[in-house]
Coordinates of C-alpha atoms in Angstrom, one line a residue:
Chain L
E1 CA 29.6 -24.3 8.6
A2 CA 26.9 -22.2 7.4
G3 CA 27.8 -18.4 6.8
V4 CA 25.9 -15.4 7.8
A5 CA 22.4 -15.2 6.6
Q6 CA 20.5 -12.1 5.5
S7 CA 17.2 -11.1 4.1
P8 CA 15.9 -10.0 1.9
R9 CA 18.7 -9.9 -0.8
Y10 CA 17.0 -6.9 -2.5
K11 CA 14.4 -4.3 -1.8
I12 CA 12.8 -1.4 -3.3
I13 CA 10.5 1.0 -1.4
E14 CA 9.4 4.4 -1.7
K15 CA 10.5 7.4 0.4
R16 CA 8.9 7.8 3.6
Q17 CA 8.2 4.1 3.8
S18 CA 9.5 1.6 6.4
V19 CA 11.8 -1.4 5.6
A20 CA 13.2 -4.1 8.0
F21 CA 16.2 -6.4 7.2
W22 CA 17.1 -9.4 9.1
C23 CA 20.5 -11.0 9.9
N24 CA 21.5 -14.6 11.3
P25 CA 25.2 -14.8 12.2
I26 CA 27.2 -17.9 12.3
S27 CA 26.4 -20.1 15.1
G28 CA 28.0 -19.3 18.3
H29 CA 29.2 -15.8 17.3
A30 CA 28.4 -13.4 20.1
T31 CA 29.4 -10.1 18.0
L32 CA 27.2 -8.8 15.5
Y33 CA 27.6 -5.7 13.4
W34 CA 25.8 -3.9 10.7
Y35 CA 27.5 -2.0 8.3
Q36 CA 26.0 0.5 5.4
Q37 CA 27.8 0.7 2.3
I38 CA 26.7 3.3 -0.1
L39 CA 27.7 2.9 -3.8
G40 CA 31.3 3.8 -4.2
Q41 CA 32.3 3.7 -0.8
G42 CA 33.5 1.3 1.9
P43 CA 31.2 -0.1 4.3
K44 CA 30.5 2.2 7.6
L45 CA 29.5 0.9 10.8
L46 CA 25.9 1.4 12.0
I47 CA 25.7 -0.7 15.2
Q48 CA 27.6 -3.3 17.1
F49 CA 26.0 -6.2 19.3
Q50 CA 27.8 -8.1 22.0
N51 CA 25.3 -10.8 22.6
N52 CA 22.0 -8.9 23.0
G53 CA 23.8 -5.6 24.3
V54 CA 24.5 -2.7 22.1
V55 CA 28.3 -1.9 22.1
D56 CA 28.6 0.8 19.8
D57 CA 25.6 2.8 18.1
S58 CA 27.6 6.3 17.8
Q59 CA 26.9 6.1 13.9
L60 CA 23.4 5.0 13.7
P61 CA 20.8 7.7 12.7
K62 CA 18.8 7.3 15.7
D63 CA 15.9 9.4 14.4
R64 CA 14.9 6.7 11.8
F65 CA 17.0 3.9 12.2
S66 CA 16.8 1.1 14.8
A67 CA 18.1 -2.5 15.5
E68 CA 17.4 -5.0 18.1
R69 CA 19.2 -8.3 18.9
L70 CA 16.9 -9.8 21.5
K71 CA 17.8 -13.3 22.1
G72 CA 21.5 -12.7 21.2
V73 CA 21.4 -14.3 18.1
D74 CA 19.4 -12.9 15.0
S75 CA 19.1 -9.4 14.3
T76 CA 16.9 -6.8 12.9
L77 CA 17.6 -3.6 11.4
K78 CA 14.9 -1.1 10.7
I79 CA 14.5 2.1 8.8
Q80 CA 11.5 4.3 9.1
P81 CA 10.9 6.4 7.3
A82 CA 13.3 5.9 4.6
K83 CA 14.9 8.6 2.7
L84 CA 16.6 8.6 -0.8
E85 CA 20.0 8.7 0.7
D86 CA 19.3 5.4 2.7
S87 CA 19.8 3.8 -0.8
A88 CA 22.8 1.2 0.0
V89 CA 23.7 -2.3 0.8
Y90 CA 23.4 -3.3 4.2
L91 CA 25.8 -5.7 5.4
C92 CA 25.9 -7.8 8.5
A93 CA 28.9 -9.3 10.1
S94 CA 29.6 -11.5 12.9
T95 CA 32.7 -12.7 15.0
P96 CA 33.2 -15.4 17.5
A97 CA 32.8 -15.0 21.3
G98 CA 35.9 -12.9 23.0
D99 CA 35.7 -10.6 19.8
R100 CA 39.6 -10.2 19.9
S101 CA 40.3 -7.2 17.8
G102 CA 42.3 -9.0 15.2
D103 CA 39.4 -11.5 14.7
E104 CA 38.0 -11.7 11.1
Q105 CA 34.6 -10.5 10.7
Y106 CA 32.4 -12.6 8.5
F107 CA 30.2 -11.0 6.3
G108 CA 26.8 -11.9 4.9
P109 CA 25.7 -11.3 1.3
G110 CA 24.1 -8.0 2.1
T111 CA 20.6 -6.6 1.4
R112 CA 20.6 -3.9 -1.5
L113 CA 18.1 -1.2 -0.7
T114 CA 16.9 1.2 -3.3
V115 CA 14.6 4.1 -2.0
T116 CA 12.8 5.9 -5.0
Chain R
A1 CA 38.9 8.1 15.2
Q2 CA 40.7 6.1 12.6
S3 CA 40.4 6.7 8.7
V4 CA 41.7 4.7 5.8
S5 CA 42.6 6.2 2.4
Q6 CA 43.1 3.9 -0.8
H7 CA 44.1 6.4 -3.5
N8 CA 43.7 3.8 -6.5
H9 CA 40.0 3.7 -7.1
H10 CA 40.1 1.7 -10.4
V11 CA 43.2 -0.4 -11.7
I12 CA 43.3 -2.1 -15.1
L13 CA 46.0 -4.8 -15.5
S14 CA 46.8 -7.4 -17.8
E15 CA 47.1 -11.0 -16.5
A16 CA 50.7 -11.6 -15.2
A17 CA 51.4 -8.2 -14.5
S18 CA 52.3 -7.4 -10.8
L19 CA 49.9 -5.5 -8.6
E20 CA 50.4 -3.0 -5.9
L21 CA 47.4 -1.4 -4.0
G22 CA 48.1 1.5 -1.6
C23 CA 46.5 2.0 1.7
N24 CA 47.2 4.6 4.3
Y25 CA 45.6 5.1 7.7
S26 CA 45.3 7.6 10.3
Y27 CA 45.7 6.7 13.9
G28 CA 48.4 7.2 16.3
G29 CA 47.7 4.1 18.4
T30 CA 48.0 0.5 17.9
V31 CA 46.3 -0.9 14.9
N32 CA 45.2 -3.9 13.3
L33 CA 44.8 -4.0 9.7
F34 CA 43.0 -6.1 7.2
W35 CA 42.5 -6.4 3.3
Y36 CA 39.0 -7.9 2.3
V37 CA 38.0 -8.5 -1.2
Q38 CA 34.6 -8.8 -3.0
Y39 CA 34.6 -10.8 -5.9
P40 CA 31.7 -10.2 -8.2
G41 CA 28.4 -11.4 -6.8
Q42 CA 30.0 -12.7 -3.6
H43 CA 30.1 -11.3 -0.1
L44 CA 33.1 -9.6 1.5
Q45 CA 36.0 -12.2 2.7
L46 CA 39.4 -11.8 4.3
L47 CA 42.3 -11.7 2.1
L48 CA 44.7 -11.1 5.1
K49 CA 45.4 -9.5 8.2
Y50 CA 47.9 -7.9 10.3
F51 CA 47.7 -7.5 14.3
S52 CA 51.3 -8.3 15.7
G53 CA 54.8 -9.8 14.6
D54 CA 56.1 -10.1 11.2
P55 CA 55.1 -6.9 9.3
L56 CA 55.2 -8.7 6.0
V57 CA 51.8 -10.7 5.8
K58 CA 50.8 -13.5 3.5
G59 CA 47.4 -14.3 2.5
I60 CA 45.2 -16.4 0.4
K61 CA 45.9 -16.6 -3.4
G62 CA 49.3 -15.4 -3.3
F63 CA 48.8 -12.0 -1.9
E64 CA 50.8 -10.3 0.7
A65 CA 50.8 -7.2 2.4
E66 CA 53.4 -5.4 4.2
F67 CA 52.9 -3.0 7.4
I68 CA 55.1 0.0 7.4
K69 CA 54.5 1.7 10.7
S70 CA 56.5 4.7 9.8
K71 CA 54.5 5.6 6.7
F72 CA 51.1 4.5 8.2
S73 CA 50.6 2.1 5.3
F74 CA 49.6 -1.4 4.5
N75 CA 49.9 -1.8 0.9
L76 CA 48.7 -5.1 -1.0
R77 CA 50.8 -6.9 -3.4
K78 CA 50.7 -9.9 -5.8
P79 CA 53.6 -10.6 -8.2
S80 CA 51.4 -11.9 -11.0
V81 CA 47.7 -11.3 -11.4
Q82 CA 45.2 -13.7 -12.7
W83 CA 41.8 -12.9 -14.5
S84 CA 40.1 -14.5 -11.5
D85 CA 41.4 -11.7 -9.3
T86 CA 39.2 -9.3 -10.7
A87 CA 37.4 -8.0 -7.6
E88 CA 37.0 -5.1 -5.2
Y89 CA 39.5 -4.8 -2.7
F90 CA 39.0 -2.8 0.7
C91 CA 41.5 -1.8 3.3
A92 CA 40.3 -1.6 6.8
V93 CA 41.7 -0.9 10.3
N94 CA 40.5 -1.3 13.8
A95 CA 42.3 0.2 16.7
E96 CA 43.8 -2.5 19.4
D97 CA 43.8 0.1 22.2
T98 CA 40.2 1.8 22.3
G99 CA 38.4 -1.5 22.7
R100 CA 36.3 -0.8 19.6
R101 CA 36.2 -3.7 17.4
A102 CA 34.4 -2.4 14.5
L103 CA 36.2 -2.0 11.3
T104 CA 36.8 1.3 9.7
F105 CA 37.0 0.8 5.6
G106 CA 38.6 2.5 2.9
S107 CA 36.5 3.4 -0.1
G108 CA 38.0 0.4 -2.1
T109 CA 39.9 -0.1 -5.1
R110 CA 38.2 -1.9 -8.3
L111 CA 40.6 -4.2 -10.0
Q112 CA 40.1 -5.4 -13.3
V113 CA 42.3 -8.0 -14.9
Q114 CA 42.3 -8.3 -18.9
P115 CA 43.1 -11.9 -20.1

């Protein structure tokens, strides 16, 4: 079974530029999460999708971050414009349909963003 | 909202030493608890989880954790560590009774096992 795919793996941009990350969850997984992991901290939820609908985006900085999952499969996270404090690893995770709270979340390798 | 504290930020052990990593959470309702591990250069993966039943949970690679509800704790243990256990360990929680499935993570503990 293929895991969660993310691209690119690394990205370096200047502040005020825009950037987009892509995630393809495990086939058949209905729930998709984007987490932000700043160096020295644990991952923090940005947004959760159930199929193509947003379940929780309460911690997403909506003035600069946006995300979509139009067909309920892969997802894109965008930052526009980027700030220095956005430097982090952006993790995508997915869980099977039904998304019971005890279900394991499967994580992708992450995209390491450096904003200079 | 839930929060998770991992008090040990960096632990250095020799091979065969015993390991205990602390994890405390704050939430008054029913929780599910997880330990995730990230080996160097690899992605986060589940080590073990608790969501009901026996509070002593056994996971992969000889790890176990005990849920002590009265102490809001879910400490990770291993009787004898190996060099290959060198990794970063994250404790995480989600609330069973809120419908919110996203995980709240602690800040992680970096374990370094010396041969």
